[in-house]
Short mmCIF file of C-alpha atoms in Angstrom, two decimals:
data_model
loop_
_atom_site.label_atom_id
_atom_site.label_comp_id
_atom_site.label_asym_id
_atom_site.label_seq_id
_atom_site.Cartn_x
_atom_site.Cartn_y
_atom_site.Cartn_z
CA MET A 1267 0.00 0.00 0.00
CA ILE A 1268 1.27 3.48 -0.88
CA CYS A 1269 0.76 6.43 1.44
CA VAL A 1270 1.00 9.78 -0.32
CA SER A 1271 2.68 12.31 1.95
CA ILE A 1272 1.33 15.84 1.47
CA GLY A 1273 3.27 18.83 2.73
CA GLU A 1274 2.42 21.79 0.52
CA GLY A 1275 -0.48 23.67 -1.00
CA PRO A 1276 -3.42 25.66 0.37
CA ALA A 1277 -6.26 23.89 2.14
CA GLU A 1278 -8.57 24.29 -0.86
CA GLU A 1279 -6.18 22.34 -3.10
CA LEU A 1280 -5.66 19.76 -0.39
CA PHE A 1281 -9.36 18.93 -0.28
CA GLU A 1282 -9.36 18.30 -4.04
CA THR A 1283 -6.20 16.19 -3.88
CA LEU A 1284 -7.59 13.99 -1.12
CA LYS A 1285 -10.64 13.15 -3.22
CA ARG A 1286 -8.29 11.30 -5.60
CA LEU A 1287 -6.31 9.43 -2.96
CA ASP A 1288 -7.10 6.33 -0.93
CA PHE A 1289 -4.36 6.78 1.68
CA ALA A 1290 -2.40 9.89 2.61
CA GLU A 1291 -0.27 11.50 5.29
CA ILE A 1292 -1.04 15.10 6.21
CA ARG A 1293 2.18 16.85 7.24
CA MET A 1294 0.59 19.56 9.34
CA ASP A 1295 4.01 20.92 10.33
CA MET A 1296 4.62 21.82 6.66
CA LEU A 1297 1.15 23.15 5.87
CA ARG A 1298 -0.56 26.36 6.87
CA LEU A 1299 -3.77 25.01 8.33
CA THR A 1300 -6.28 26.29 10.84
CA LEU A 1301 -7.92 24.00 13.36
CA LYS A 1302 -11.08 24.19 11.25
CA ASP A 1303 -9.09 23.06 8.20
CA VAL A 1304 -7.77 20.12 10.22
CA HIS A 1305 -11.29 19.19 11.31
CA ASP A 1306 -12.61 19.36 7.74
CA ILE A 1307 -9.68 17.43 6.24
CA PHE A 1308 -9.81 14.53 8.66
CA SER A 1309 -13.59 14.40 8.47
CA ILE A 1310 -13.81 13.93 4.71
CA ASN A 1311 -11.23 11.16 4.30
CA THR A 1312 -11.26 8.10 6.53
CA ASP A 1313 -7.73 6.85 5.79
CA LEU A 1314 -5.32 9.61 6.78
CA ILE A 1315 -2.19 9.83 8.91
CA ALA A 1316 -1.92 12.91 11.11
CA THR A 1317 1.70 14.03 11.41
CA TYR A 1318 3.10 17.16 13.04
CA ARG A 1319 6.87 17.03 13.42
CA PRO A 1320 8.37 19.01 16.33
CA GLY A 1321 10.17 22.29 15.75
CA ALA A 1322 7.66 24.10 13.55
CA THR A 1323 5.77 25.53 16.53
CA CYS A 1324 5.41 25.15 20.28
CA GLU A 1325 4.53 21.78 21.80
CA ASP A 1326 1.12 22.94 23.04
CA GLU A 1327 0.04 23.97 19.55
CA ARG A 1328 1.42 20.78 18.00
CA LYS A 1329 -0.49 18.71 20.52
CA GLN A 1330 -3.67 20.72 19.91
CA PHE A 1331 -3.54 20.11 16.17
CA LEU A 1332 -2.83 16.39 16.56
CA ILE A 1333 -5.71 15.99 19.02
CA GLU A 1334 -8.03 17.86 16.65
CA ALA A 1335 -7.03 15.47 13.86
CA ILE A 1336 -7.66 12.43 16.06
CA GLU A 1337 -11.05 13.68 17.21
CA SER A 1338 -12.02 14.51 13.62
CA GLY A 1339 -11.42 10.97 12.39
CA ALA A 1340 -7.72 10.41 11.64
CA ALA A 1341 -7.00 6.73 11.01
CA TYR A 1342 -3.43 7.05 12.30
CA VAL A 1343 -1.41 9.51 14.33
CA ASP A 1344 2.38 9.66 14.08
CA ILE A 1345 4.30 10.52 17.24
CA GLU A 1346 8.07 10.54 17.63
CA VAL A 1347 9.64 7.93 19.88
CA ASP A 1348 11.90 10.57 21.46
CA SER A 1349 8.96 12.78 22.48
CA ASN A 1350 8.65 13.33 26.21
CA GLU A 1351 6.83 10.59 28.10
CA GLU A 1352 3.85 12.74 29.09
CA PHE A 1353 3.28 13.81 25.49
CA LYS A 1354 3.43 10.22 24.25
CA LYS A 1355 1.14 8.97 27.01
CA ASP A 1356 -1.48 11.65 26.36
CA MET A 1357 -1.44 11.13 22.60
CA VAL A 1358 -1.64 7.35 22.84
CA GLU A 1359 -4.55 7.52 25.28
CA LYS A 1360 -6.43 9.99 23.09
CA ALA A 1361 -5.81 7.91 19.97
CA LYS A 1362 -6.90 4.64 21.59
CA SER A 1363 -10.09 6.27 22.88
CA LYS A 1364 -11.02 7.25 19.31
CA GLY A 1365 -10.01 4.04 17.54
CA CYS A 1366 -7.03 5.79 15.93
CA LYS A 1367 -3.92 3.66 15.39
CA VAL A 1368 -0.59 4.95 16.66
CA ILE A 1369 2.57 5.10 14.58
CA VAL A 1370 5.60 5.63 16.81
CA SER A 1371 8.42 6.86 14.61
CA PHE A 1372 12.19 7.20 14.75
CA HIS A 1373 14.26 9.37 12.42
CA ASP A 1374 18.01 9.57 11.96
CA TYR A 1375 18.85 12.12 9.28
CA GLU A 1376 22.58 11.38 9.23
CA LYS A 1377 23.06 7.61 9.34
CA THR A 1378 21.56 4.16 9.84
CA PRO A 1379 22.40 2.83 13.32
CA ASP A 1380 23.75 -0.68 13.81
CA ARG A 1381 21.35 -3.62 13.99
CA GLU A 1382 21.30 -3.95 17.76
CA GLU A 1383 20.49 -0.28 18.22
CA LEU A 1384 17.75 -0.46 15.59
CA LEU A 1385 16.18 -3.48 17.29
CA GLY A 1386 16.21 -1.60 20.57
CA ILE A 1387 14.50 1.38 18.94
CA VAL A 1388 11.83 -0.85 17.41
CA SER A 1389 11.13 -2.37 20.83
CA LEU A 1390 10.87 1.10 22.36
CA CYS A 1391 8.38 2.16 19.67
CA PHE A 1392 6.04 -0.65 20.66
CA GLU A 1393 6.66 -0.18 24.38
CA SER A 1394 5.60 3.44 23.89
CA GLY A 1395 2.19 2.29 22.70
CA GLY A 1396 2.72 2.04 18.97
CA ASP A 1397 0.58 -0.16 16.77
CA ILE A 1398 3.18 0.43 14.05
CA ALA A 1399 6.87 1.25 14.41
CA LYS A 1400 8.30 3.52 11.71
CA ILE A 1401 12.08 3.55 11.26
CA ALA A 1402 13.42 6.19 8.86
CA CYS A 1403 17.20 6.51 8.48
CA LYS A 1404 19.68 8.14 6.14
CA VAL A 1405 21.18 5.50 3.89
CA ASN A 1406 24.88 6.00 3.12
CA THR A 1407 25.82 2.48 1.96
CA GLU A 1408 24.14 -0.57 0.47
CA ARG A 1409 24.50 -2.36 3.80
CA ASP A 1410 22.35 0.35 5.41
CA ASN A 1411 19.52 -0.69 3.10
CA ALA A 1412 20.02 -4.34 4.00
CA ARG A 1413 20.00 -3.52 7.71
CA LEU A 1414 16.74 -1.60 7.44
CA LEU A 1415 15.02 -4.27 5.37
CA GLY A 1416 16.22 -6.93 7.83
CA LEU A 1417 13.96 -5.38 10.48
CA LEU A 1418 10.97 -6.67 8.52
CA ASP A 1419 11.81 -10.23 9.58
CA SER A 1420 9.29 -9.82 12.39
CA ASP A 1421 5.70 -10.59 13.25
CA LYS A 1422 5.14 -6.94 14.20
CA ASN A 1423 4.00 -4.06 11.98
CA ILE A 1424 7.14 -2.16 11.02
CA VAL A 1425 7.57 0.49 8.33
CA VAL A 1426 11.14 1.07 7.18
CA THR A 1427 12.21 4.03 5.06
CA GLY A 1428 15.61 4.79 3.62
CA MET A 1429 16.33 8.50 3.29
CA GLY A 1430 18.74 9.98 0.79
CA GLU A 1431 19.59 9.11 -2.80
CA LYS A 1432 20.75 5.60 -1.93
CA GLY A 1433 17.66 4.83 0.19
CA GLY A 1434 15.13 4.65 -2.61
CA ILE A 1435 15.43 0.89 -2.96
CA THR A 1436 14.28 0.44 0.64
CA ARG A 1437 11.14 2.45 -0.06
CA ILE A 1438 10.33 0.23 -3.04
CA ILE A 1439 11.20 -3.16 -1.58
CA ALA A 1440 9.82 -2.73 1.95
CA PRO A 1441 6.10 -3.20 1.13
CA LEU A 1442 6.96 -6.38 -0.77
CA LEU A 1443 8.69 -7.77 2.33
CA GLY A 1444 5.94 -7.10 4.84
CA SER A 1445 6.01 -3.37 5.57
CA PRO A 1446 2.35 -2.26 5.97
CA PHE A 1447 2.92 0.63 3.56
CA THR A 1448 5.49 2.91 1.97
CA TYR A 1449 5.51 6.66 1.48
CA ALA A 1450 5.49 8.56 -1.82
CA ALA A 1451 5.20 12.18 -2.92
CA PRO A 1452 2.09 13.38 -4.80
CA GLY A 1453 4.35 14.56 -7.64
CA LYS A 1454 7.92 15.44 -8.57
CA GLY A 1455 9.21 18.37 -6.57
CA LYS A 1456 6.64 17.80 -3.82
CA GLU A 1457 8.67 15.44 -1.64
CA THR A 1458 8.35 15.69 2.14
CA ALA A 1459 11.54 13.71 2.80
CA ASP A 1460 14.96 13.28 1.22
CA GLY A 1461 14.91 10.50 -1.37
CA GLN A 1462 11.14 10.14 -1.53
CA LEU A 1463 9.80 8.90 -4.88
CA ASP A 1464 6.68 10.32 -6.46
CA ILE A 1465 3.51 8.22 -6.64
CA ILE A 1466 3.80 7.52 -10.38
CA ALA A 1467 7.36 6.22 -10.10
CA MET A 1468 6.51 4.18 -7.01
CA LYS A 1469 3.58 2.47 -8.75
CA LYS A 1470 5.75 1.73 -11.77
CA TYR A 1471 8.54 0.12 -9.73
CA LEU A 1472 6.16 -1.85 -7.54
CA GLY A 1473 4.22 -2.96 -10.60
CA PHE A 1474 7.38 -4.22 -12.22
CA LEU A 1475 8.51 -6.14 -9.14
CA ALA A 1476 5.15 -7.51 -8.01
CA GLY A 1477 3.37 -7.77 -11.37
CA ASP A 1478 4.09 -9.72 -14.49
CA GLY A 1479 7.47 -8.16 -15.28
CA THR A 1480 6.10 -5.80 -17.92
CA GLY A 1481 6.32 -2.68 -15.77
CA ARG A 1482 2.56 -2.17 -15.89
CA GLU A 1483 0.94 -0.33 -13.03
CA ILE A 1484 -0.97 -2.42 -10.51
CA GLU A 1485 -3.00 -1.32 -7.55
CA PHE A 1486 -1.43 -0.95 -4.10
#
């Protein structure tokens, strides 16, 4: 399954875009949205991830927007594993009370840690209340890709994402090895993360690998 990550455009365009998508991530930290916009967006589409990365605003506002998304019908909420314990506890409790699944995520924008450290991070993601653990790391070597994909040898729901030019293969292969979904941009130049492929390219690559070898597009 492909999740289209949206991080630009006015709210009016966003509503139109979401009508054409089955599954999307709303990067509220990258968008200029009001609380009413958040309510309307997460009310009209039943399969959305609410994400608000730290740093764009104060923690109270970030929490307010995430809670509004959850209460308005978000299917998933993404919270960072290194968030403070009170923040994580409050968000997990709110999400569980509304039937919203929790993605607990880890990001390393410089490197891919060694296997033992990654396994420890995955465990912490689930201990923090995650239904899904998301591990996103900068890929500097081919072995980094292999290490990330190796995390999928598990009976738990784990999303792995390779960032950077060399990490694209992880994004393509992961859903074929058990990752619940992978992320893609809505179009070229609209990436929300380093190394992210656009939806057309992602469908083409997945179609080639999972289809009949002709490169035709198939549904994910």
